[in-house]
Amino acid sequence: MLTGGGDCPGLNAVIRAVVRKGEGTYGHHIVGFRHGWRGVVEDETVDLTIAATRGILRIGGTILGSSRTNPFKREGDLAAALRTLEQERIDALVAIGGEDTLGVAHQLAAEGVRCIGVPKTIDNDLSCTDVTFGFNTAVQIASDALDRLHTTAESHDRVLVVEVMGRHAGWIALHAGLAGGADVILVPEVAFDIGEVCEQLRHRHSHGAASSIVVAAEGAQPREGTMATLEADLDEFGHVRLGGIANRIAPEIESRTGFEVRTVVLGHLLRGGTPTAFDRILATRFGLAAVDAAHDGDGDVMVALQGTDIVRVPLADAVGVLKTVPRERLAEAEVLFG
Ligand code: F6P
C-alpha cells in the first residue's frame, strides 16, 4: 500500500481499514511503501500490522509519508519499481491518491501489476466517484474560516479575498463559498473578468452591504486580456505550482472600487489536521472495499462512492477525465450573490 500526491485528512483511516481487514479477516501480510511511488522505486518499506496502526484513525496526514514522484518520468525508475514489487512479493498494490498517483497505478497495471486505487484528494476532482475523501474536511475548515472572516470584514467594512486550494476544479471554492455565504466565487472552470467582479461588489455595497467575501480557487484565471497572467513552476506530473491569485486580485479590486481589501490564503491549512467524521467513515469504507478487491484477485480498478454504495470502477475511467464543476452548480450559487 502507498499514499501518493498531496496528503489529505483520512489517509490514515484508509491505511487502518486495509490493515484491519487484510490482516484480521484475510490473514494477509500488508507492506507499506514510504513516500508514494518513491518508496516503490527505492524499495523503502514498512511493515503494516494491526498493532502498528492502532490509534491512527483520527490523525491527519499519512504515517507512510507522501511524494509527487512519477516512476515513469526518469529512466530506470520503472524497472526499479517492478523489481521492488517482485522482491517484496507483492500480490496486489493498494494505491491511495489522486489523478496522478492513480494514473501511475493504471499504467503499472499494463505492466502486469495488480493495482487497486483509492480516490483521495481534497480537490474532489476524480471521476466515477461522487466524492473523494478529504474534500469534506477541507470544505469544513474553509467554511469555518469564512465564518470568522465575515465578522472581521463586517467590523471594518472591508472586502476579504479568500484563496482556497483547487488547481483545476473549483469544488472547494464552490462548496465552502455556499456554506460560508460568499458574495463572489471564482473557480478554474470559468475565467473571470475583474471588471465584472468589481461591478458585483459595487452593486452589493450600493444596496446595503458594507463588507464582502470573495472566495477564489487558486486555479481561477482571469479572462484573457483582462489581467496579467503569471508564469509558474511545474511538478513531475507537469502541473503548475499555484498560489497567489488572491494577492493579485486584491489590489485590482481596491484600486477599481476604492473599497478596503485584505487577503487570506488558506492553502495547506485545508489539508492539515484531523478528518471530519464523514471523511473518516468514507475513508474507512474505501479501505475495506480496496482490500476486498485485492483479496478477490481484482486489478486495474478504483473503489468509488456512488450514491450510498462503494463500487469498483475501471481505473482508466476514473483518471481519464477530471471531474470539474458544471455550470449549473455555479448558477445555483449565483442566485445567492448580491
Ligand atoms: O492535492 C491537491 C492539492 O492540494 C491542490 O489543491 C494544490 O494545488 C496542490 O495539491 C498543492 O500541492 P503541494 O502541496 O505539492 O504544493
GROMACS .gro file of C-alpha atoms and ligand atoms in nm:
model
  354
    1MET     CA    1   0.000   0.000   0.000
    2LEU     CA    2   0.117   0.355  -0.063
    3THR     CA    3  -0.009   0.711  -0.032
    4GLY     CA    4   0.088   0.948  -0.315
    5GLY     CA    5   0.044   1.312  -0.414
    6GLY     CA    6  -0.068   1.586  -0.176
    7ASP     CA    7  -0.161   1.449   0.166
    8CYS     CA    8  -0.517   1.477   0.288
    9PRO     CA    9  -0.718   1.408   0.602
   10GLY     CA   10  -0.840   1.046   0.607
   11LEU     CA   11  -0.531   0.874   0.460
   12ASN     CA   12  -0.456   0.704   0.790
   13ALA     CA   13  -0.816   0.589   0.820
   14VAL     CA   14  -0.778   0.405   0.486
   15ILE     CA   15  -0.448   0.252   0.595
   16ARG     CA   16  -0.602   0.133   0.922
   17ALA     CA   17  -0.903  -0.023   0.749
   18VAL     CA   18  -0.690  -0.203   0.488
   19VAL     CA   19  -0.469  -0.347   0.762
   20ARG     CA   20  -0.758  -0.442   0.992
   21LYS     CA   21  -0.943  -0.635   0.725
   22GLY     CA   22  -0.637  -0.751   0.533
   23GLU     CA   23  -0.462  -0.899   0.834
   24GLY     CA   24  -0.756  -0.956   1.069
   25THR     CA   25  -1.010  -1.106   0.826
   26TYR     CA   26  -0.800  -1.245   0.541
   27GLY     CA   27  -0.466  -1.311   0.710
   28HIS     CA   28  -0.269  -1.110   0.453
   29HIS     CA   29   0.070  -0.957   0.520
   30ILE     CA   30   0.049  -0.584   0.445
   31VAL     CA   31   0.356  -0.384   0.347
   32GLY     CA   32   0.359  -0.005   0.324
   33PHE     CA   33   0.580   0.185   0.079
   34ARG     CA   34   0.723   0.510   0.215
   35HIS     CA   35   0.661   0.840   0.031
   36GLY     CA   36   0.437   0.726  -0.251
   37TRP     CA   37   0.592   0.585  -0.567
   38ARG     CA   38   0.937   0.690  -0.443
   39GLY     CA   39   0.923   0.408  -0.188
   40VAL     CA   40   0.848   0.157  -0.462
   41VAL     CA   41   1.133   0.284  -0.680
   42GLU     CA   42   1.376   0.290  -0.386
   43ASP     CA   43   1.236  -0.017  -0.207
   44GLU     CA   44   1.164   0.165   0.116
   45THR     CA   45   0.907  -0.036   0.307
   46VAL     CA   46   0.748  -0.056   0.648
   47ASP     CA   47   0.553  -0.349   0.791
   48LEU     CA   48   0.191  -0.256   0.847
   49THR     CA   49   0.029  -0.463   1.119
   50ILE     CA   50  -0.280  -0.413   1.332
   51ALA     CA   51  -0.050  -0.339   1.627
   52ALA     CA   52   0.150  -0.081   1.428
   53THR     CA   53  -0.159   0.104   1.306
   54ARG     CA   54  -0.351   0.140   1.631
   55GLY     CA   55  -0.476   0.490   1.714
   56ILE     CA   56  -0.426   0.644   1.369
   57LEU     CA   57  -0.794   0.680   1.265
   58ARG     CA   58  -0.826   1.040   1.374
   59ILE     CA   59  -0.475   1.156   1.289
   60GLY     CA   60  -0.425   1.378   0.983
   61GLY     CA   61  -0.152   1.332   0.721
   62THR     CA   62  -0.019   0.988   0.639
   63ILE     CA   63   0.200   0.762   0.852
   64LEU     CA   64   0.356   0.638   0.526
   65GLY     CA   65   0.462   0.981   0.401
   66SER     CA   66   0.387   1.103   0.051
   67SER     CA   67   0.560   1.249  -0.254
   68ARG     CA   68   0.484   1.352  -0.609
   69THR     CA   69   0.735   1.107  -0.759
   70ASN     CA   70   0.642   0.977  -1.104
   71PRO     CA   71   0.815   0.642  -1.176
   72PHE     CA   72   0.750   0.688  -1.549
   73LYS     CA   73   0.948   1.013  -1.556
   74ARG     CA   74   1.314   0.912  -1.508
   75GLU     CA   75   1.495   0.638  -1.693
   76GLY     CA   76   1.543   0.327  -1.483
   77ASP     CA   77   1.273   0.411  -1.226
   78LEU     CA   78   1.007   0.187  -1.379
   79ALA     CA   79   1.243  -0.111  -1.390
   80ALA     CA   80   1.344  -0.041  -1.030
   81ALA     CA   81   0.978  -0.024  -0.922
   82LEU     CA   82   0.892  -0.353  -1.092
   83ARG     CA   83   1.199  -0.513  -0.932
   84THR     CA   84   1.090  -0.396  -0.586
   85LEU     CA   85   0.738  -0.533  -0.631
   86GLU     CA   86   0.879  -0.871  -0.728
   87GLN     CA   87   1.137  -0.879  -0.449
   88GLU     CA   88   0.878  -0.782  -0.188
   89ARG     CA   89   0.644  -1.048  -0.334
   90ILE     CA   90   0.356  -0.802  -0.371
   91ASP     CA   91   0.037  -0.973  -0.492
   92ALA     CA   92  -0.168  -0.655  -0.511
   93LEU     CA   93  -0.089  -0.289  -0.464
   94VAL     CA   94  -0.336  -0.053  -0.298
   95ALA     CA   95  -0.252   0.298  -0.424
   96ILE     CA   96  -0.423   0.580  -0.236
   97GLY     CA   97  -0.408   0.900  -0.435
   98GLY     CA   98  -0.548   1.145  -0.683
   99GLU     CA   99  -0.535   1.152  -1.063
  100ASP     CA  100  -0.153   1.141  -1.080
  101THR     CA  101  -0.097   0.855  -0.835
  102LEU     CA  102  -0.387   0.657  -0.978
  103GLY     CA  103  -0.273   0.736  -1.333
  104VAL     CA  104   0.056   0.567  -1.249
  105ALA     CA  105  -0.135   0.273  -1.095
  106HIS     CA  106  -0.327   0.235  -1.421
  107GLN     CA  107  -0.004   0.245  -1.626
  108LEU     CA  108   0.152  -0.015  -1.394
  109ALA     CA  109  -0.150  -0.238  -1.444
  110ALA     CA  110  -0.048  -0.254  -1.811
  111GLU     CA  111   0.290  -0.383  -1.685
  112GLY     CA  112   0.115  -0.668  -1.507
  113VAL     CA  113   0.091  -0.516  -1.159
  114ARG     CA  114  -0.243  -0.574  -0.986
  115CYS     CA  115  -0.335  -0.223  -0.867
  116ILE     CA  116  -0.637  -0.116  -0.662
  117GLY     CA  117  -0.693   0.259  -0.645
  118VAL     CA  118  -0.847   0.454  -0.357
  119PRO     CA  119  -0.969   0.803  -0.452
  120LYS     CA  120  -0.806   1.070  -0.239
  121THR     CA  121  -0.793   1.443  -0.292
  122ILE     CA  122  -0.925   1.748  -0.115
  123ASP     CA  123  -0.995   1.885  -0.466
  124ASN     CA  124  -1.274   1.626  -0.526
  125ASP     CA  125  -1.186   1.618  -0.896
  126LEU     CA  126  -1.169   1.242  -0.963
  127SER     CA  127  -1.431   1.098  -1.196
  128CYS     CA  128  -1.656   0.797  -1.125
  129THR     CA  129  -1.687   0.868  -0.754
  130ASP     CA  130  -1.947   1.102  -0.606
  131VAL     CA  131  -1.684   1.234  -0.369
  132THR     CA  132  -1.322   1.176  -0.271
  133PHE     CA  133  -1.223   1.155   0.094
  134GLY     CA  134  -1.053   1.469   0.228
  135PHE     CA  135  -1.289   1.703   0.046
  136ASN     CA  136  -1.543   1.720   0.328
  137THR     CA  137  -1.274   1.813   0.580
  138ALA     CA  138  -1.127   2.079   0.352
  139VAL     CA  139  -1.470   2.236   0.297
  140GLN     CA  140  -1.540   2.232   0.670
  141ILE     CA  141  -1.211   2.406   0.750
  142ALA     CA  142  -1.269   2.665   0.477
  143SER     CA  143  -1.625   2.740   0.581
  144ASP     CA  144  -1.522   2.771   0.947
  145ALA     CA  145  -1.261   3.023   0.831
  146LEU     CA  146  -1.523   3.214   0.630
  147ASP     CA  147  -1.747   3.240   0.938
  148ARG     CA  148  -1.461   3.406   1.123
  149LEU     CA  149  -1.365   3.627   0.830
  150HIS     CA  150  -1.722   3.760   0.796
  151THR     CA  151  -1.712   3.917   1.143
  152THR     CA  152  -1.383   4.096   1.093
  153ALA     CA  153  -1.482   4.206   0.741
  154GLU     CA  154  -1.807   4.347   0.883
  155SER     CA  155  -1.629   4.531   1.166
  156HIS     CA  156  -1.402   4.714   0.922
  157ASP     CA  157  -1.629   4.748   0.616
  158ARG     CA  158  -1.375   4.552   0.412
  159VAL     CA  159  -1.366   4.317   0.119
  160LEU     CA  160  -1.182   3.996   0.204
  161VAL     CA  161  -1.043   3.786  -0.077
  162VAL     CA  162  -1.003   3.429   0.046
  163GLU     CA  163  -0.794   3.186  -0.160
  164VAL     CA  164  -0.860   2.813  -0.129
  165MET     CA  165  -0.693   2.515  -0.296
  166GLY     CA  166  -0.830   2.378  -0.620
  167ARG     CA  167  -0.595   2.357  -0.912
  168HIS     CA  168  -0.820   2.251  -1.198
  169ALA     CA  169  -1.155   2.219  -1.021
  170GLY     CA  170  -1.340   2.468  -0.805
  171TRP     CA  171  -1.528   2.224  -0.580
  172ILE     CA  172  -1.376   2.355  -0.258
  173ALA     CA  173  -1.437   2.718  -0.357
  174LEU     CA  174  -1.797   2.642  -0.455
  175HIS     CA  175  -1.891   2.434  -0.151
  176ALA     CA  176  -1.704   2.648   0.103
  177GLY     CA  177  -1.848   2.959  -0.062
  178LEU     CA  178  -2.201   2.819  -0.042
  179ALA     CA  179  -2.164   2.703   0.318
  180GLY     CA  180  -1.984   3.020   0.425
  181GLY     CA  181  -2.206   3.274   0.247
  182ALA     CA  182  -1.951   3.408  -0.002
  183ASP     CA  183  -2.053   3.702  -0.221
  184VAL     CA  184  -1.835   3.611  -0.519
  185ILE     CA  185  -1.691   3.268  -0.606
  186LEU     CA  186  -1.414   3.232  -0.864
  187VAL     CA  187  -1.331   2.885  -0.999
  188PRO     CA  188  -1.083   2.748  -1.255
  189GLU     CA  189  -1.366   2.625  -1.479
  190VAL     CA  190  -1.482   2.975  -1.577
  191ALA     CA  191  -1.238   3.259  -1.650
  192PHE     CA  192  -1.337   3.569  -1.456
  193ASP     CA  193  -1.348   3.932  -1.562
  194ILE     CA  194  -1.212   4.151  -1.284
  195GLY     CA  195  -1.428   4.437  -1.409
  196GLU     CA  196  -1.741   4.224  -1.358
  197VAL     CA  197  -1.623   4.115  -1.012
  198CYS     CA  198  -1.583   4.481  -0.911
  199GLU     CA  199  -1.925   4.562  -1.056
  200GLN     CA  200  -2.082   4.282  -0.847
  201LEU     CA  201  -1.916   4.421  -0.535
  202ARG     CA  202  -2.018   4.783  -0.612
  203HIS     CA  203  -2.377   4.665  -0.664
  204ARG     CA  204  -2.381   4.489  -0.325
  205HIS     CA  205  -2.227   4.783  -0.147
  206SER     CA  206  -2.477   5.026  -0.300
  207HIS     CA  207  -2.763   4.804  -0.177
  208GLY     CA  208  -2.688   4.799   0.193
  209ALA     CA  209  -2.383   4.573   0.226
  210ALA     CA  210  -2.071   4.725   0.378
  211SER     CA  211  -1.844   4.422   0.351
  212SER     CA  212  -1.796   4.131   0.115
  213ILE     CA  213  -1.624   3.796   0.092
  214VAL     CA  214  -1.471   3.682  -0.237
  215VAL     CA  215  -1.369   3.314  -0.247
  216ALA     CA  216  -1.115   3.233  -0.517
  217ALA     CA  217  -0.985   2.887  -0.606
  218GLU     CA  218  -0.608   2.902  -0.654
  219GLY     CA  219  -0.656   2.788  -1.014
  220ALA     CA  220  -0.902   3.068  -1.102
  221GLN     CA  221  -0.785   3.252  -1.414
  222PRO     CA  222  -0.865   3.599  -1.542
  223ARG     CA  223  -1.038   3.618  -1.879
  224GLU     CA  224  -0.778   3.674  -2.148
  225GLY     CA  225  -0.670   4.034  -2.181
  226THR     CA  226  -0.836   4.148  -1.854
  227MET     CA  227  -0.540   4.098  -1.616
  228ALA     CA  228  -0.180   3.978  -1.649
  229THR     CA  229  -0.121   3.600  -1.607
  230LEU     CA  230   0.176   3.458  -1.417
  231GLU     CA  231   0.438   3.200  -1.510
  232ALA     CA  232   0.456   2.910  -1.260
  233ASP     CA  233   0.684   2.610  -1.191
  234LEU     CA  234   0.578   2.259  -1.299
  235ASP     CA  235   0.589   1.944  -1.085
  236GLU     CA  236   0.685   1.590  -1.206
  237PHE     CA  237   0.337   1.536  -1.344
  238GLY     CA  238   0.350   1.865  -1.537
  239HIS     CA  239   0.111   2.055  -1.308
  240VAL     CA  240   0.172   2.420  -1.228
  241ARG     CA  241   0.254   2.508  -0.869
  242LEU     CA  242  -0.017   2.762  -0.793
  243GLY     CA  243  -0.090   3.008  -0.515
  244GLY     CA  244  -0.123   3.381  -0.524
  245ILE     CA  245  -0.440   3.462  -0.717
  246ALA     CA  246  -0.591   3.639  -0.412
  247ASN     CA  247  -0.293   3.870  -0.384
  248ARG     CA  248  -0.324   3.958  -0.750
  249ILE     CA  249  -0.697   4.024  -0.739
  250ALA     CA  250  -0.699   4.228  -0.417
  251PRO     CA  251  -0.510   4.538  -0.540
  252GLU     CA  252  -0.717   4.538  -0.858
  253ILE     CA  253  -1.040   4.543  -0.655
  254GLU     CA  254  -0.906   4.811  -0.422
  255SER     CA  255  -0.791   5.043  -0.699
  256ARG     CA  256  -1.102   4.994  -0.913
  257THR     CA  257  -1.365   5.023  -0.635
  258GLY     CA  258  -1.199   5.222  -0.359
  259PHE     CA  259  -1.306   4.956  -0.104
  260GLU     CA  260  -1.051   4.850   0.152
  261VAL     CA  261  -0.937   4.495   0.068
  262ARG     CA  262  -0.744   4.227   0.258
  263THR     CA  263  -0.641   3.877   0.150
  264VAL     CA  264  -0.627   3.541   0.326
  265VAL     CA  265  -0.463   3.239   0.163
  266LEU     CA  266  -0.594   2.924   0.333
  267GLY     CA  267  -0.368   2.695   0.127
  268HIS     CA  268  -0.230   2.391   0.308
  269LEU     CA  269  -0.440   2.463   0.618
  270LEU     CA  270  -0.717   2.283   0.424
  271ARG     CA  271  -0.510   1.964   0.403
  272GLY     CA  272  -0.395   1.952   0.763
  273GLY     CA  273  -0.527   1.806   1.084
  274THR     CA  274  -0.792   1.560   1.183
  275PRO     CA  275  -1.053   1.436   0.931
  276THR     CA  276  -1.424   1.505   0.980
  277ALA     CA  277  -1.649   1.213   1.080
  278PHE     CA  278  -1.775   1.198   0.720
  279ASP     CA  279  -1.422   1.157   0.584
  280ARG     CA  280  -1.325   0.900   0.850
  281ILE     CA  281  -1.624   0.687   0.753
  282LEU     CA  282  -1.574   0.725   0.378
  283ALA     CA  283  -1.200   0.655   0.404
  284THR     CA  284  -1.269   0.350   0.620
  285ARG     CA  285  -1.527   0.213   0.375
  286PHE     CA  286  -1.288   0.272   0.085
  287GLY     CA  287  -1.012   0.086   0.271
  288LEU     CA  288  -1.236  -0.213   0.345
  289ALA     CA  289  -1.352  -0.226  -0.017
  290ALA     CA  290  -0.996  -0.195  -0.151
  291VAL     CA  291  -0.875  -0.494   0.048
  292ASP     CA  292  -1.179  -0.693  -0.066
  293ALA     CA  293  -1.087  -0.614  -0.428
  294ALA     CA  294  -0.728  -0.723  -0.366
  295HIS     CA  295  -0.845  -1.044  -0.196
  296ASP     CA  296  -1.084  -1.120  -0.484
  297GLY     CA  297  -0.796  -1.103  -0.732
  298ASP     CA  298  -0.930  -0.788  -0.899
  299GLY     CA  299  -0.694  -0.529  -1.053
  300ASP     CA  300  -0.680  -0.205  -1.251
  301VAL     CA  301  -0.987  -0.084  -1.058
  302MET     CA  302  -1.066   0.200  -0.820
  303VAL     CA  303  -1.312   0.183  -0.533
  304ALA     CA  304  -1.570   0.460  -0.557
  305LEU     CA  305  -1.871   0.604  -0.379
  306GLN     CA  306  -2.184   0.600  -0.593
  307GLY     CA  307  -2.493   0.701  -0.402
  308THR     CA  308  -2.450   0.518  -0.073
  309ASP     CA  309  -2.271   0.218  -0.225
  310ILE     CA  310  -1.899   0.154  -0.256
  311VAL     CA  311  -1.840   0.008  -0.602
  312ARG     CA  312  -1.542  -0.083  -0.821
  313VAL     CA  313  -1.481   0.113  -1.142
  314PRO     CA  314  -1.206   0.075  -1.405
  315LEU     CA  315  -0.905   0.290  -1.316
  316ALA     CA  316  -0.897   0.409  -1.677
  317ASP     CA  317  -1.242   0.567  -1.638
  318ALA     CA  318  -1.152   0.730  -1.307
  319VAL     CA  319  -0.837   0.902  -1.431
  320GLY     CA  320  -0.944   0.969  -1.790
  321VAL     CA  321  -1.128   1.297  -1.739
  322LEU     CA  322  -1.121   1.534  -1.442
  323LYS     CA  323  -1.450   1.592  -1.263
  324THR     CA  324  -1.496   1.967  -1.282
  325VAL     CA  325  -1.772   2.194  -1.152
  326PRO     CA  326  -2.062   2.210  -1.400
  327ARG     CA  327  -2.210   2.549  -1.492
  328GLU     CA  328  -2.545   2.465  -1.333
  329ARG     CA  329  -2.381   2.420  -0.992
  330LEU     CA  330  -2.226   2.766  -1.024
  331ALA     CA  331  -2.563   2.906  -1.130
  332GLU     CA  332  -2.712   2.778  -0.801
  333ALA     CA  333  -2.456   2.980  -0.607
  334GLU     CA  334  -2.502   3.292  -0.820
  335VAL     CA  335  -2.867   3.320  -0.713
  336LEU     CA  336  -2.742   3.392  -0.361
  337PHE     CA  337  -2.496   3.670  -0.450
  338GLY     CA  338  -2.579   4.041  -0.433
  339F6P     O1  339  -0.359   1.763  -0.361
  339F6P     C1  340  -0.419   1.862  -0.435
  339F6P     C2  341  -0.361   1.995  -0.395
  339F6P     O2  342  -0.392   2.022  -0.261
  339F6P     C3  343  -0.407   2.108  -0.487
  339F6P     O3  344  -0.528   2.166  -0.447
  339F6P     C4  345  -0.290   2.203  -0.478
  339F6P     O4  346  -0.279   2.280  -0.595
  339F6P     C5  347  -0.173   2.112  -0.465
  339F6P     O5  348  -0.220   1.994  -0.406
  339F6P     C6  349  -0.059   2.169  -0.383
  339F6P     O6  350   0.044   2.078  -0.383
  339F6P     P1  351   0.177   2.090  -0.298
  339F6P     O7  352   0.143   2.056  -0.156
  339F6P     O8  353   0.267   1.991  -0.360
  339F6P     O9  354   0.224   2.232  -0.310
   0.00000   0.00000   0.00000
